[in-house]
Amino acid sequence: MYLNCHSFHSLRYGTLSVEELVQKAKSLGIKELVLTDINTVTAVYEFKDECEKAGIRPIAGMEVRKENRLLYIAVAREFSGIGEVNRMMTAHNCDGQELSEKAPDFENVSVIYPLENIPAVLKDNEYIGIREEELNLLIRPELEKQIGRMVILQPVTFSSQKEYNLHLILRAIDNNTLLSMLSEQDICRKSEYLRPEGEVNSAFQYHPEIIENTKKLLSACSFEFEFGKVRNRQCYTRSKASDLKMLRKLAYLGLERRYGLNHKEAQERVDRELKVIDNLNFCSYFLITWDIIRYSNRMGLMHVGRGSGANSIVSYCLGITDICPLELDLYFERFLNLNRNSPPDFDIDWSWQHRDTILEYIFDRYGKEHVAFCGTNVQFKYKSILREVGKVFGLPKEELDGLANNSPYTHDLNSVVKHVHRYGAMMEKFPNQRSMHACGILISEEPITNFTALEMPPKGFPIAQFDMDTAEDIGLEKFDILSQRGLGTINDTVELIKKTRGITVDIRDTTLSKNEAKANEYLAAGNTIGCFYIESPAMRGLLRRLKCEDYRILVAASSIIRPGVAQSGMMREYIFRHNHPDRFEYFHPVFEENLKETYGIMVYQEDVIKIAQYFGGLDLADGDILRRAMSGKERSIKKLQEVKANFFAKCKERGHSEALTTEAFRQIESFAGYSFCKAHSASYAVESYQSLYLKVYYPLEFMVSVINNQGGFYRTEVYIHEARMSGANIQAPCVNESDFLTTLKNKDIYLGFMLLQGVETKTAHRIAEERERNGKYRSLQDFIRRVPAGTETVQTLIFIGAFRFTGKPKNELLVEARIIFTNFRPENRGLMLIEEPLQQYRLPELKRAPFEDAFDEIEIIGFPVSCSPFDLLQTEYRGSVFVKDLPLYHKRQVKMLAYLISRKHVPTRKGAMYFGTWIDANGEYFDTAHFPDSLKEYDFRGGGCYLLLGTVEIDYHFPTVTIHKMAKMPMIPDPRYAYDLEMQYDVHKRIREDVSMTSRMPYPQAQEINMPRQKFKR
């Protein structure tokens, strides 16, 4: 009887999750349900699964609405009917086709029209839905004669009064209006609740024909669907056999290229992997990925294959990844094994500049009917819930800000705020809108609209209406096509080196930048700013504590820096054992045999699997449960408990005592949710080394590329400082030398126009384009006549010094610009054959103070270029101790003057603390620790220079200054406002700092880790 049920996937309309809808139906004894969410089939697969677990027969469909007006309800008679509805909705979403008032000619779909939209003639598959409250209308002759085509329409949107109120709130949010302003057309009827089937039939007892029609319609419908069947493109070639033949051929060609002839171990590994890949029908998956990489290489684009796919030697031979599994002892079974019941995926990165090129190829090559981005459901979040719910209750902006930004315990609990809390809590985990998965691409064998309707976001690539979990459930494996700025930096550096030096660097040759002596020196010293993944203060500190001087240690560092490993306390333990290998014993011989590389600590996911397999005797099926439990998405103690009993039983068979087994499993439980895939770390380490190699040997080209790719962890100012420390002469933008991007000319780095606030992107490009076409600008007048720039843009360029080639002071140029704009007509731009000379004026000498340029630069780009921040201090004092001296001051107090770069918030049991990163007057970096007691009296006061007093602590080669006192040092007043006291310190507020906030539990103390450093004695 329930032909029209909504879940909360009817966005900002339905109030029930799929699980709640099914469970409430089960409690009422309902035996069949039709899920018809508004303009979507997002939830039909979850609905089928939940219904079958509850003993309810599921039927799927869609409620079709146009501008919030119900047109009809489409109910699929069989699974192919869902595809028909999907294609209609896809044509509307992606191609702009109007939704017709009447349903198209469906073949396997029944259509139910509301009374408000009955067509003149009903087709054989079309019905009229009649609600209980509409039965009295059947006395009308035109309706009475249609009773034979009528069915019961008992929509379900809520199940209680509280949920009805929530529906009203959702509708007000959707309409961006107050609750009191909602109209009847905006909301559902009060009868749209779930009630026993007997009640519904009783209401229609005098119209048995309508009841019978409804039962016949339902009995004619089914939802047959096989979960777990692979629905990706089945073959790359014409058949699975030829796929395997092609894959084997490509793998052997790559085997020879990577390992040379007669490498027995590599060949055996290739053969073993090919057998598993073929048995699991993943040949096409590998070949499609290879094809995408082949296209990328042909286009000259650089990629990085990472994730668990890097465990495969076949993917290494195909060129998908650049990590040798033999060198690092990587488990193929971590990626793919015969016991694995969930599909694998490759994670492949391209430069952020080139990703769309790859996406266009995939959509064109494999057909837009078969390719789509995975969708994702963006949920209502805490702050947005309070704001949205508060807004529909009419709260003013100030109160909304207070609700969103303050702890709920501090809220003024008046009656309205109580309502906001009550209904806001109900909305947690409600989907708010559908969006695009960041990287997941689906390539299907059948048209993808057989399974989902598609939507077209502004990005221009269609997206499925379900998320990656549903895609996996129904057998669609995603291809992760990602982008990052680090690869853009590497690409641009290589191109710039060729342009400036005529040198071709084959950066894809991973032997070039792996374990190179000078690069290793930089690595051990933490001199890695600008380098992918290894430039943050925490990572640079870790590299110095480890004295990291080779690739393998970097791979481990890339894993243990992850928040989970650090939070488990294992980072500290790893640092201790690395520096003191003679001061601990291995917990058990199996740990020494399998984890010697990581000092008996389970740093990687593969380590956990090794211990489970070799210590506990678990097979790969149980190992796969561990693998899924270790993934962030599916981390679940429950999954670990599934293998616990088997682990204890197998350990007993092996003669391990219960105490020994208990401790071993405790360590597995502790590390499983935190550890990182080793292949992932290795992939990161390769890219990190590539960046580092370029930084070491081509520092100016590298830093220019970092700036143009919009940096990484730090703000642009830091990378400009790094370039200056590498010998560059930093030049402010110049209309005759600069481009939109920052450029390198010998040792001069000209900052790009993209850094200028107040200069439009289009204008910035035109400056360089016009100069390329018609030569350098001869004067300010020449520039204004050639480039369509307004008064404010020209003024900004003057202030930043972009016309310094004229030799005229800024004051004079400003006056000149005013005169030119007074007489110049924009419509004459470019028409003058002979430039008219500017009328000469004799101006009084306009003097400028020494640091006026620096304050212009701070105002326009946020930091000084023509001088150091230290030069702008009122004091000439530069500190008593400098960074180079810190190793001599262990446990001693120092006074330092430093410029603040960044600070990171760290929660502790005593309150918030910060780790700071600074540069001294010599430009060298150092780090500080600010504990809660010190911060109470000596807190940060924004960006700028500070006088610091603290104690030096040398922690495994890495000096940190624990701050006791600090004070922000005053800068000189802005000389541009010598006669305006109110403005003299205004621009100082633009001096920036980078602040990283965290919201996690405090890290455990060393004694809480309880990681034994002695061999187990019992």
PDB file of N, CA, C and O in Angstrom, residues 173-213:
ATOM      1  N   ILE A 173      14.577  25.543   5.389  1.00  0.00           N
ATOM      2  CA  ILE A 173      15.988  25.659   5.004  1.00  0.00           C
ATOM      3  C   ILE A 173      16.113  25.615   3.491  1.00  0.00           C
ATOM      4  O   ILE A 173      16.829  26.419   2.879  1.00  0.00           O
ATOM      5  N   ASP A 174      15.400  24.685   2.863  1.00  0.00           N
ATOM      6  CA  ASP A 174      15.481  24.532   1.409  1.00  0.00           C
ATOM      7  C   ASP A 174      14.976  25.777   0.684  1.00  0.00           C
ATOM      8  O   ASP A 174      15.505  26.170  -0.356  1.00  0.00           O
ATOM      9  N   ASN A 175      13.945  26.398   1.239  1.00  0.00           N
ATOM     10  CA  ASN A 175      13.364  27.589   0.615  1.00  0.00           C
ATOM     11  C   ASN A 175      13.987  28.890   1.110  1.00  0.00           C
ATOM     12  O   ASN A 175      13.571  29.972   0.702  1.00  0.00           O
ATOM     13  N   ASN A 176      14.972  28.762   2.038  1.00  0.00           N
ATOM     14  CA  ASN A 176      15.655  29.933   2.598  1.00  0.00           C
ATOM     15  C   ASN A 176      14.652  30.943   3.140  1.00  0.00           C
ATOM     16  O   ASN A 176      14.676  32.131   2.800  1.00  0.00           O
ATOM     17  N   THR A 177      13.780  30.443   3.990  1.00  0.00           N
ATOM     18  CA  THR A 177      12.735  31.308   4.532  1.00  0.00           C
ATOM     19  C   THR A 177      12.476  30.957   5.992  1.00  0.00           C
ATOM     20  O   THR A 177      13.013  29.974   6.522  1.00  0.00           O
ATOM     21  N   LEU A 178      11.646  31.753   6.627  1.00  0.00           N
ATOM     22  CA  LEU A 178      11.251  31.483   8.003  1.00  0.00           C
ATOM     23  C   LEU A 178      10.181  30.399   8.034  1.00  0.00           C
ATOM     24  O   LEU A 178       9.423  30.223   7.068  1.00  0.00           O
ATOM     25  N   LEU A 179      10.090  29.697   9.163  1.00  0.00           N
ATOM     26  CA  LEU A 179       9.042  28.684   9.311  1.00  0.00           C
ATOM     27  C   LEU A 179       7.664  29.284   9.071  1.00  0.00           C
ATOM     28  O   LEU A 179       6.810  28.677   8.422  1.00  0.00           O
ATOM     29  N   SER A 180       7.465  30.470   9.578  1.00  0.00           N
ATOM     30  CA  SER A 180       6.155  31.106   9.478  1.00  0.00           C
ATOM     31  C   SER A 180       5.799  31.503   8.049  1.00  0.00           C
ATOM     32  O   SER A 180       4.635  31.810   7.764  1.00  0.00           O
ATOM     33  N   MET A 181       6.773  31.509   7.157  1.00  0.00           N
ATOM     34  CA  MET A 181       6.536  31.944   5.781  1.00  0.00           C
ATOM     35  C   MET A 181       6.289  30.785   4.829  1.00  0.00           C
ATOM     36  O   MET A 181       6.056  30.993   3.639  1.00  0.00           O
ATOM     37  N   LEU A 182       6.329  29.551   5.330  1.00  0.00           N
ATOM     38  CA  LEU A 182       6.083  28.389   4.455  1.00  0.00           C
ATOM     39  C   LEU A 182       4.633  28.352   4.011  1.00  0.00           C
ATOM     40  O   LEU A 182       3.717  28.622   4.790  1.00  0.00           O
ATOM     41  N   SER A 183       4.428  27.977   2.761  1.00  0.00           N
ATOM     42  CA  SER A 183       3.069  27.813   2.239  1.00  0.00           C
ATOM     43  C   SER A 183       2.731  26.332   2.156  1.00  0.00           C
ATOM     44  O   SER A 183       3.613  25.471   2.298  1.00  0.00           O
ATOM     45  N   GLU A 184       1.469  25.994   1.902  1.00  0.00           N
ATOM     46  CA  GLU A 184       1.053  24.591   1.796  1.00  0.00           C
ATOM     47  C   GLU A 184       1.769  23.883   0.659  1.00  0.00           C
ATOM     48  O   GLU A 184       2.013  22.677   0.720  1.00  0.00           O
ATOM     49  N   GLN A 185       2.090  24.642  -0.394  1.00  0.00           N
ATOM     50  CA  GLN A 185       2.771  24.037  -1.543  1.00  0.00           C
ATOM     51  C   GLN A 185       4.210  23.652  -1.224  1.00  0.00           C
ATOM     52  O   GLN A 185       4.812  22.840  -1.918  1.00  0.00           O
ATOM     53  N   ASP A 186       4.755  24.237  -0.164  1.00  0.00           N
ATOM     54  CA  ASP A 186       6.153  23.983   0.185  1.00  0.00           C
ATOM     55  C   ASP A 186       6.338  22.710   1.002  1.00  0.00           C
ATOM     56  O   ASP A 186       7.460  22.195   1.093  1.00  0.00           O
ATOM     57  N   ILE A 187       5.278  22.220   1.616  1.00  0.00           N
ATOM     58  CA  ILE A 187       5.415  21.152   2.612  1.00  0.00           C
ATOM     59  C   ILE A 187       4.543  19.953   2.260  1.00  0.00           C
ATOM     60  O   ILE A 187       3.647  20.035   1.406  1.00  0.00           O
ATOM     61  N   CYS A 188       4.812  18.857   2.944  1.00  0.00           N
ATOM     62  CA  CYS A 188       3.988  17.672   2.745  1.00  0.00           C
ATOM     63  C   CYS A 188       2.696  17.794   3.562  1.00  0.00           C
ATOM     64  O   CYS A 188       2.562  18.679   4.413  1.00  0.00           O
ATOM     65  N   ARG A 189       1.766  16.901   3.308  1.00  0.00           N
ATOM     66  CA  ARG A 189       0.522  16.915   4.066  1.00  0.00           C
ATOM     67  C   ARG A 189       0.718  16.182   5.391  1.00  0.00           C
ATOM     68  O   ARG A 189       1.578  15.313   5.524  1.00  0.00           O
ATOM     69  N   LYS A 190      -0.124  16.513   6.357  1.00  0.00           N
ATOM     70  CA  LYS A 190       0.011  15.914   7.683  1.00  0.00           C
ATOM     71  C   LYS A 190      -0.344  14.428   7.687  1.00  0.00           C
ATOM     72  O   LYS A 190      -0.098  13.735   8.669  1.00  0.00           O
ATOM     73  N   SER A 191      -0.906  13.947   6.591  1.00  0.00           N
ATOM     74  CA  SER A 191      -1.281  12.529   6.510  1.00  0.00           C
ATOM     75  C   SER A 191      -0.132  11.652   6.015  1.00  0.00           C
ATOM     76  O   SER A 191      -0.276  10.429   5.951  1.00  0.00           O
ATOM     77  N   GLU A 192       1.019  12.250   5.693  1.00  0.00           N
ATOM     78  CA  GLU A 192       2.107  11.490   5.072  1.00  0.00           C
ATOM     79  C   GLU A 192       2.998  10.819   6.111  1.00  0.00           C
ATOM     80  O   GLU A 192       4.208  11.054   6.170  1.00  0.00           O
ATOM     81  N   TYR A 193       2.386  10.002   6.944  1.00  0.00           N
ATOM     82  CA  TYR A 193       3.154   9.295   7.959  1.00  0.00           C
ATOM     83  C   TYR A 193       2.946   7.796   7.819  1.00  0.00           C
ATOM     84  O   TYR A 193       1.996   7.332   7.187  1.00  0.00           O
ATOM     85  N   LEU A 194       3.878   7.051   8.402  1.00  0.00           N
ATOM     86  CA  LEU A 194       3.829   5.601   8.316  1.00  0.00           C
ATOM     87  C   LEU A 194       2.868   5.067   9.356  1.00  0.00           C
ATOM     88  O   LEU A 194       2.993   5.352  10.544  1.00  0.00           O
ATOM     89  N   ARG A 195       1.872   4.307   8.914  1.00  0.00           N
ATOM     90  CA  ARG A 195       0.887   3.725   9.842  1.00  0.00           C
ATOM     91  C   ARG A 195       0.578   2.305   9.402  1.00  0.00           C
ATOM     92  O   ARG A 195       0.889   1.901   8.277  1.00  0.00           O
ATOM     93  N   PRO A 196      -0.060   1.509  10.259  1.00  0.00           N
ATOM     94  CA  PRO A 196      -0.318   0.106   9.915  1.00  0.00           C
ATOM     95  C   PRO A 196      -1.112  -0.026   8.619  1.00  0.00           C
ATOM     96  O   PRO A 196      -1.986   0.784   8.309  1.00  0.00           O
ATOM     97  N   GLU A 197      -0.811  -1.080   7.883  1.00  0.00           N
ATOM     98  CA  GLU A 197      -1.475  -1.303   6.599  1.00  0.00           C
ATOM     99  C   GLU A 197      -2.981  -1.489   6.771  1.00  0.00           C
ATOM    100  O   GLU A 197      -3.770  -1.080   5.923  1.00  0.00           O
ATOM    101  N   GLY A 198      -3.370  -2.076   7.899  1.00  0.00           N
ATOM    102  CA  GLY A 198      -4.805  -2.284   8.150  1.00  0.00           C
ATOM    103  C   GLY A 198      -5.565  -0.970   8.192  1.00  0.00           C
ATOM    104  O   GLY A 198      -6.701  -0.880   7.714  1.00  0.00           O
ATOM    105  N   GLU A 199      -4.953   0.055   8.799  1.00  0.00           N
ATOM    106  CA  GLU A 199      -5.594   1.366   8.857  1.00  0.00           C
ATOM    107  C   GLU A 199      -5.803   1.937   7.463  1.00  0.00           C
ATOM    108  O   GLU A 199      -6.836   2.555   7.165  1.00  0.00           O
ATOM    109  N   VAL A 200      -4.820   1.771   6.618  1.00  0.00           N
ATOM    110  CA  VAL A 200      -4.926   2.296   5.257  1.00  0.00           C
ATOM    111  C   VAL A 200      -6.044   1.580   4.509  1.00  0.00           C
ATOM    112  O   VAL A 200      -6.902   2.212   3.875  1.00  0.00           O
ATOM    113  N   ASN A 201      -6.057   0.242   4.602  1.00  0.00           N
ATOM    114  CA  ASN A 201      -7.104  -0.521   3.905  1.00  0.00           C
ATOM    115  C   ASN A 201      -8.485  -0.182   4.444  1.00  0.00           C
ATOM    116  O   ASN A 201      -9.477  -0.115   3.700  1.00  0.00           O
ATOM    117  N   SER A 202      -8.558   0.057   5.753  1.00  0.00           N
ATOM    118  CA  SER A 202      -9.843   0.396   6.361  1.00  0.00           C
ATOM    119  C   SER A 202     -10.386   1.700   5.800  1.00  0.00           C
ATOM    120  O   SER A 202     -11.586   1.849   5.572  1.00  0.00           O
ATOM    121  N   ALA A 203      -9.493   2.653   5.559  1.00  0.00           N
ATOM    122  CA  ALA A 203      -9.936   3.937   5.018  1.00  0.00           C
ATOM    123  C   ALA A 203     -10.513   3.785   3.616  1.00  0.00           C
ATOM    124  O   ALA A 203     -11.358   4.573   3.188  1.00  0.00           O
ATOM    125  N   PHE A 204     -10.037   2.736   2.880  1.00  0.00           N
ATOM    126  CA  PHE A 204     -10.490   2.533   1.498  1.00  0.00           C
ATOM    127  C   PHE A 204     -11.469   1.356   1.398  1.00  0.00           C
ATOM    128  O   PHE A 204     -11.705   0.834   0.307  1.00  0.00           O
ATOM    129  N   GLN A 205     -12.099   0.977   2.534  1.00  0.00           N
ATOM    130  CA  GLN A 205     -12.913  -0.239   2.534  1.00  0.00           C
ATOM    131  C   GLN A 205     -14.121  -0.153   1.596  1.00  0.00           C
ATOM    132  O   GLN A 205     -14.613  -1.177   1.109  1.00  0.00           O
ATOM    133  N   TYR A 206     -14.592   1.067   1.344  1.00  0.00           N
ATOM    134  CA  TYR A 206     -15.740   1.212   0.447  1.00  0.00           C
ATOM    135  C   TYR A 206     -15.318   1.325  -1.019  1.00  0.00           C
ATOM    136  O   TYR A 206     -16.170   1.531  -1.895  1.00  0.00           O
ATOM    137  N   HIS A 207     -14.004   1.174  -1.234  1.00  0.00           N
ATOM    138  CA  HIS A 207     -13.485   1.214  -2.614  1.00  0.00           C
ATOM    139  C   HIS A 207     -12.538   0.036  -2.812  1.00  0.00           C
ATOM    140  O   HIS A 207     -11.345   0.198  -3.044  1.00  0.00           O
ATOM    141  N   PRO A 208     -13.072  -1.205  -2.721  1.00  0.00           N
ATOM    142  CA  PRO A 208     -12.207  -2.392  -2.827  1.00  0.00           C
ATOM    143  C   PRO A 208     -11.455  -2.470  -4.147  1.00  0.00           C
ATOM    144  O   PRO A 208     -10.369  -3.046  -4.218  1.00  0.00           O
ATOM    145  N   GLU A 209     -12.027  -1.871  -5.181  1.00  0.00           N
ATOM    146  CA  GLU A 209     -11.351  -1.917  -6.482  1.00  0.00           C
ATOM    147  C   GLU A 209     -10.015  -1.160  -6.428  1.00  0.00           C
ATOM    148  O   GLU A 209      -9.031  -1.583  -7.031  1.00  0.00           O
ATOM    149  N   ILE A 210      -9.991  -0.054  -5.678  1.00  0.00           N
ATOM    150  CA  ILE A 210      -8.752   0.713  -5.559  1.00  0.00           C
ATOM    151  C   ILE A 210      -7.703  -0.096  -4.786  1.00  0.00           C
ATOM    152  O   ILE A 210      -6.524  -0.114  -5.143  1.00  0.00           O
ATOM    153  N   ILE A 211      -8.178  -0.790  -3.728  1.00  0.00           N
ATOM    154  CA  ILE A 211      -7.263  -1.645  -2.958  1.00  0.00           C
ATOM    155  C   ILE A 211      -6.705  -2.736  -3.857  1.00  0.00           C
ATOM    156  O   ILE A 211      -5.492  -3.015  -3.850  1.00  0.00           O
ATOM    157  N   GLU A 212      -7.559  -3.355  -4.651  1.00  0.00           N
ATOM    158  CA  GLU A 212      -7.140  -4.445  -5.528  1.00  0.00           C
ATOM    159  C   GLU A 212      -6.163  -3.951  -6.593  1.00  0.00           C
ATOM    160  O   GLU A 212      -5.174  -4.630  -6.908  1.00  0.00           O
ATOM    161  N   ASN A 213      -6.442  -2.779  -7.158  1.00  0.00           N
ATOM    162  CA  ASN A 213      -5.524  -2.197  -8.162  1.00  0.00           C
ATOM    163  C   ASN A 213      -4.128  -1.989  -7.573  1.00  0.00           C
ATOM    164  O   ASN A 213      -3.118  -2.240  -8.231  1.00  0.00           O
TER     165      ASN A 213
END
